[in-house]
Amino acid sequence: MNTTKATNRTISVSIYALLWFVLILLQTLVTSVQALDGESVFSRPELYYSTWLTDLYLVGLFYLNYYFLAPRMMRRRLYRPYLWMLLVVALIGFLIPLLCYAVWGLTMPGVVEGSAPLSSLGVVGAVAAIALGLAIRGLIEWDSLGQEVRALREERDSLATERDRLKLELSTLRPADRRGEEPVVVSLQPSETEGGEATPDTHA
């Protein structure tokens, strides 16, 4: 059983990793096609380093929100802190290309040489990752709640059936059967001899 679960988990992780890789690859190819001459990913891959770093941040943000932030904050009804958290992660997504430019001098396709890359990729991606994770988590929690309600209803119906059966059995029992013994009859008449004569009076 444990081996099967571990195998299924490995397969799921591999499928999701492949899906994220395909999405990042498609984004890179689309950006490369739309870029100016000499800014292709094949000729100048360093232009895409900050984009790939932002993509990795968005993937990590999706799983962080899906497994921890969304379920815990929504169950505690922390709606306003959740919105503030959304603004913070969007700001971080906006600052990642600027930090890459300030630290390593990395720019992005379509940005003039010597100017800081101002991109909305991190902002839009952060909002999309949070919204997608929240929606998927909400659907899963809704389905789980529905299963719990169905299980409780089935248990209630089973208990009601058992109660009715016990009531029927109790109503069919006789009073003697309820005590578990036959009634005892006590005679208060004087005893007689075997011949049917009364015992003689000793005082005569």
Short mmCIF file of C-alpha atoms in Angstrom, two decimals:
data_model
loop_
_atom_site.label_atom_id
_atom_site.label_comp_id
_atom_site.label_asym_id
_atom_site.label_seq_id
_atom_site.Cartn_x
_atom_site.Cartn_y
_atom_site.Cartn_z
CA MET A 1 0.00 0.00 0.00
CA ASN A 2 2.74 2.47 0.94
CA THR A 3 4.69 1.53 -2.17
CA THR A 4 1.65 2.20 -4.34
CA LYS A 5 1.07 5.60 -2.74
CA ALA A 6 4.72 6.55 -3.17
CA THR A 7 4.61 5.49 -6.82
CA ASN A 8 1.45 7.49 -7.47
CA ARG A 9 2.95 10.52 -5.75
CA THR A 10 6.09 10.26 -7.86
CA ILE A 11 4.04 10.01 -11.05
CA SER A 12 1.94 13.03 -10.06
CA VAL A 13 5.00 15.14 -9.25
CA SER A 14 6.62 14.15 -12.55
CA ILE A 15 3.50 15.07 -14.53
CA TYR A 16 3.17 18.46 -12.82
CA ALA A 17 6.87 19.21 -13.29
CA LEU A 18 6.59 18.35 -16.98
CA LEU A 19 3.51 20.56 -17.30
CA TRP A 20 5.26 23.54 -15.72
CA PHE A 21 8.31 22.99 -17.93
CA VAL A 22 6.13 22.95 -21.04
CA LEU A 23 4.37 26.16 -20.00
CA ILE A 24 7.66 27.95 -19.33
CA LEU A 25 9.08 26.68 -22.62
CA LEU A 26 6.05 27.91 -24.56
CA GLN A 27 6.28 31.32 -22.89
CA THR A 28 9.96 31.53 -23.77
CA LEU A 29 9.36 30.58 -27.39
CA VAL A 30 6.49 33.05 -27.78
CA THR A 31 8.58 35.84 -26.24
CA SER A 32 11.53 34.91 -28.45
CA VAL A 33 9.40 35.03 -31.59
CA GLN A 34 7.99 38.46 -30.67
CA ALA A 35 11.39 39.86 -29.68
CA LEU A 36 13.53 42.09 -31.86
CA ASP A 37 16.29 40.77 -34.09
CA GLY A 38 19.25 39.52 -32.11
CA GLU A 39 17.18 38.98 -28.93
CA SER A 40 16.24 35.38 -29.56
CA VAL A 41 16.66 32.87 -26.76
CA PHE A 42 19.09 30.96 -28.95
CA SER A 43 21.33 33.96 -29.65
CA ARG A 44 21.13 35.78 -26.30
CA PRO A 45 19.77 33.45 -23.57
CA GLU A 46 20.97 35.83 -20.83
CA LEU A 47 18.02 38.09 -21.67
CA TYR A 48 15.66 35.41 -20.38
CA TYR A 49 17.33 34.62 -17.07
CA SER A 50 15.27 37.09 -15.09
CA THR A 51 12.11 35.85 -16.82
CA TRP A 52 12.88 32.26 -15.89
CA LEU A 53 13.64 33.29 -12.31
CA THR A 54 10.26 35.06 -12.17
CA ASP A 55 8.57 31.94 -13.53
CA LEU A 56 10.16 29.79 -10.82
CA TYR A 57 8.95 32.29 -8.23
CA LEU A 58 5.41 32.03 -9.59
CA VAL A 59 5.47 28.22 -9.52
CA GLY A 60 6.65 28.24 -5.91
CA LEU A 61 4.02 30.86 -5.05
CA PHE A 62 1.30 28.68 -6.55
CA TYR A 63 2.17 25.69 -4.36
CA LEU A 64 2.71 27.83 -1.27
CA ASN A 65 -0.74 29.32 -1.69
CA TYR A 66 -2.35 25.98 -2.59
CA TYR A 67 -1.04 23.96 0.35
CA PHE A 68 -0.64 26.56 3.12
CA LEU A 69 -1.89 30.10 2.59
CA ALA A 70 -5.31 29.53 1.01
CA PRO A 71 -6.61 26.71 3.26
CA ARG A 72 -5.37 28.19 6.54
CA MET A 73 -6.33 31.81 5.93
CA MET A 74 -9.70 31.02 4.39
CA ARG A 75 -10.69 28.68 7.23
CA ARG A 76 -9.84 31.40 9.74
CA ARG A 77 -11.69 33.99 7.64
CA LEU A 78 -8.59 36.15 7.27
CA TYR A 79 -9.82 37.81 4.09
CA ARG A 80 -8.21 41.21 4.56
CA PRO A 81 -4.75 39.79 5.43
CA TYR A 82 -5.12 37.53 2.40
CA LEU A 83 -5.63 40.54 0.14
CA TRP A 84 -2.62 42.28 1.71
CA MET A 85 -0.60 39.14 1.09
CA LEU A 86 -1.70 39.24 -2.56
CA LEU A 87 -0.41 42.79 -2.89
CA VAL A 88 2.92 41.84 -1.30
CA VAL A 89 3.55 38.83 -3.56
CA ALA A 90 2.57 40.90 -6.62
CA LEU A 91 5.07 43.59 -5.58
CA ILE A 92 7.77 40.92 -5.15
CA GLY A 93 7.00 39.64 -8.66
CA PHE A 94 7.43 43.16 -9.98
CA LEU A 95 10.73 43.67 -8.16
CA ILE A 96 12.41 40.40 -9.25
CA PRO A 97 13.48 41.69 -12.73
CA LEU A 98 14.68 44.94 -11.14
CA LEU A 99 16.74 43.04 -8.56
CA CYS A 100 18.23 40.87 -11.29
CA TYR A 101 19.21 44.01 -13.19
CA ALA A 102 20.64 45.71 -10.10
CA VAL A 103 22.63 42.69 -8.91
CA TRP A 104 23.71 40.88 -12.09
CA GLY A 105 22.96 43.44 -14.80
CA LEU A 106 20.34 41.14 -16.39
CA THR A 107 17.78 42.74 -18.64
CA MET A 108 14.82 41.41 -20.61
CA PRO A 109 13.84 41.17 -24.29
CA GLY A 110 12.50 44.42 -25.67
CA VAL A 111 14.19 46.58 -23.02
CA VAL A 112 16.58 49.27 -24.15
CA GLU A 113 20.18 48.69 -23.15
CA GLY A 114 21.13 50.50 -19.96
CA SER A 115 17.54 50.89 -18.70
CA ALA A 116 15.88 48.99 -15.89
CA PRO A 117 13.38 46.33 -16.99
CA LEU A 118 9.88 47.34 -15.92
CA SER A 119 7.71 44.31 -16.56
CA SER A 120 4.19 43.40 -15.46
CA LEU A 121 4.96 39.70 -15.85
CA GLY A 122 5.55 39.18 -12.14
CA VAL A 123 2.47 41.17 -11.09
CA VAL A 124 0.04 39.48 -13.48
CA GLY A 125 1.63 36.09 -12.86
CA ALA A 126 1.41 36.45 -9.08
CA VAL A 127 -2.28 37.39 -9.19
CA ALA A 128 -2.99 34.53 -11.60
CA ALA A 129 -1.09 32.00 -9.47
CA ILE A 130 -2.94 33.06 -6.30
CA ALA A 131 -6.34 33.06 -8.02
CA LEU A 132 -5.76 29.69 -9.67
CA GLY A 133 -4.53 28.05 -6.49
CA LEU A 134 -7.44 29.49 -4.50
CA ALA A 135 -10.00 28.29 -7.05
CA ILE A 136 -8.62 24.75 -7.21
CA ARG A 137 -8.32 24.53 -3.44
CA GLY A 138 -11.86 25.81 -3.03
CA LEU A 139 -13.24 23.15 -5.37
CA ILE A 140 -11.37 20.41 -3.53
CA GLU A 141 -12.56 21.64 -0.12
CA TRP A 142 -16.14 21.86 -1.42
CA ASP A 143 -16.01 18.28 -2.70
CA SER A 144 -14.50 17.06 0.58
CA LEU A 145 -17.23 18.83 2.55
CA GLY A 146 -19.89 17.24 0.35
CA GLN A 147 -18.45 13.78 0.99
CA GLU A 148 -18.47 14.38 4.75
CA VAL A 149 -22.10 15.52 4.62
CA ARG A 150 -23.10 12.43 2.64
CA ALA A 151 -21.29 10.17 5.12
CA LEU A 152 -23.08 11.84 8.05
CA ARG A 153 -26.45 11.44 6.36
CA GLU A 154 -25.79 7.75 5.70
CA GLU A 155 -24.79 7.24 9.33
CA ARG A 156 -27.92 9.06 10.50
CA ASP A 157 -30.14 6.89 8.31
CA SER A 158 -28.41 3.74 9.56
CA LEU A 159 -28.92 4.75 13.20
CA ALA A 160 -32.59 5.58 12.55
CA THR A 161 -33.12 2.16 10.96
CA GLU A 162 -31.45 0.41 13.89
CA ARG A 163 -33.56 2.42 16.34
CA ASP A 164 -36.81 1.46 14.58
CA ARG A 165 -35.78 -2.21 14.56
CA LEU A 166 -35.09 -2.18 18.30
CA LYS A 167 -38.41 -0.48 18.99
CA LEU A 168 -40.22 -3.16 16.99
CA GLU A 169 -38.47 -5.96 18.88
CA LEU A 170 -39.30 -4.40 22.26
CA SER A 171 -42.95 -3.96 21.34
CA THR A 172 -43.32 -7.67 20.51
CA LEU A 173 -41.86 -8.95 23.78
CA ARG A 174 -44.27 -10.36 26.52
CA PRO A 175 -43.97 -9.18 30.13
CA ALA A 176 -42.71 -12.61 31.22
CA ASP A 177 -40.10 -12.62 28.47
CA ARG A 178 -38.91 -9.23 29.61
CA ARG A 179 -38.20 -10.64 33.13
CA GLY A 180 -36.69 -13.77 31.66
CA GLU A 181 -38.67 -16.11 33.99
CA GLU A 182 -42.17 -17.62 34.46
CA PRO A 183 -44.50 -16.17 37.15
CA VAL A 184 -44.55 -18.08 40.50
CA VAL A 185 -47.98 -18.97 42.03
CA VAL A 186 -48.14 -19.21 45.87
CA SER A 187 -51.01 -21.17 47.49
CA LEU A 188 -52.32 -19.99 50.88
CA GLN A 189 -54.79 -22.93 51.49
CA PRO A 190 -54.06 -25.54 54.31
CA SER A 191 -52.37 -28.76 53.23
CA GLU A 192 -54.27 -32.06 53.06
CA THR A 193 -53.21 -35.69 53.53
CA GLU A 194 -52.95 -38.10 50.66
CA GLY A 195 -56.35 -39.67 51.54
CA GLY A 196 -58.10 -36.40 51.35
CA GLU A 197 -58.76 -36.12 55.14
CA ALA A 198 -57.81 -33.13 57.19
CA THR A 199 -55.19 -33.37 59.87
CA PRO A 200 -56.83 -34.26 63.24
CA ASP A 201 -57.04 -31.64 65.91
CA THR A 202 -54.59 -32.46 68.69
CA HIS A 203 -56.47 -30.34 71.24
CA ALA A 204 -59.69 -32.46 71.16
#
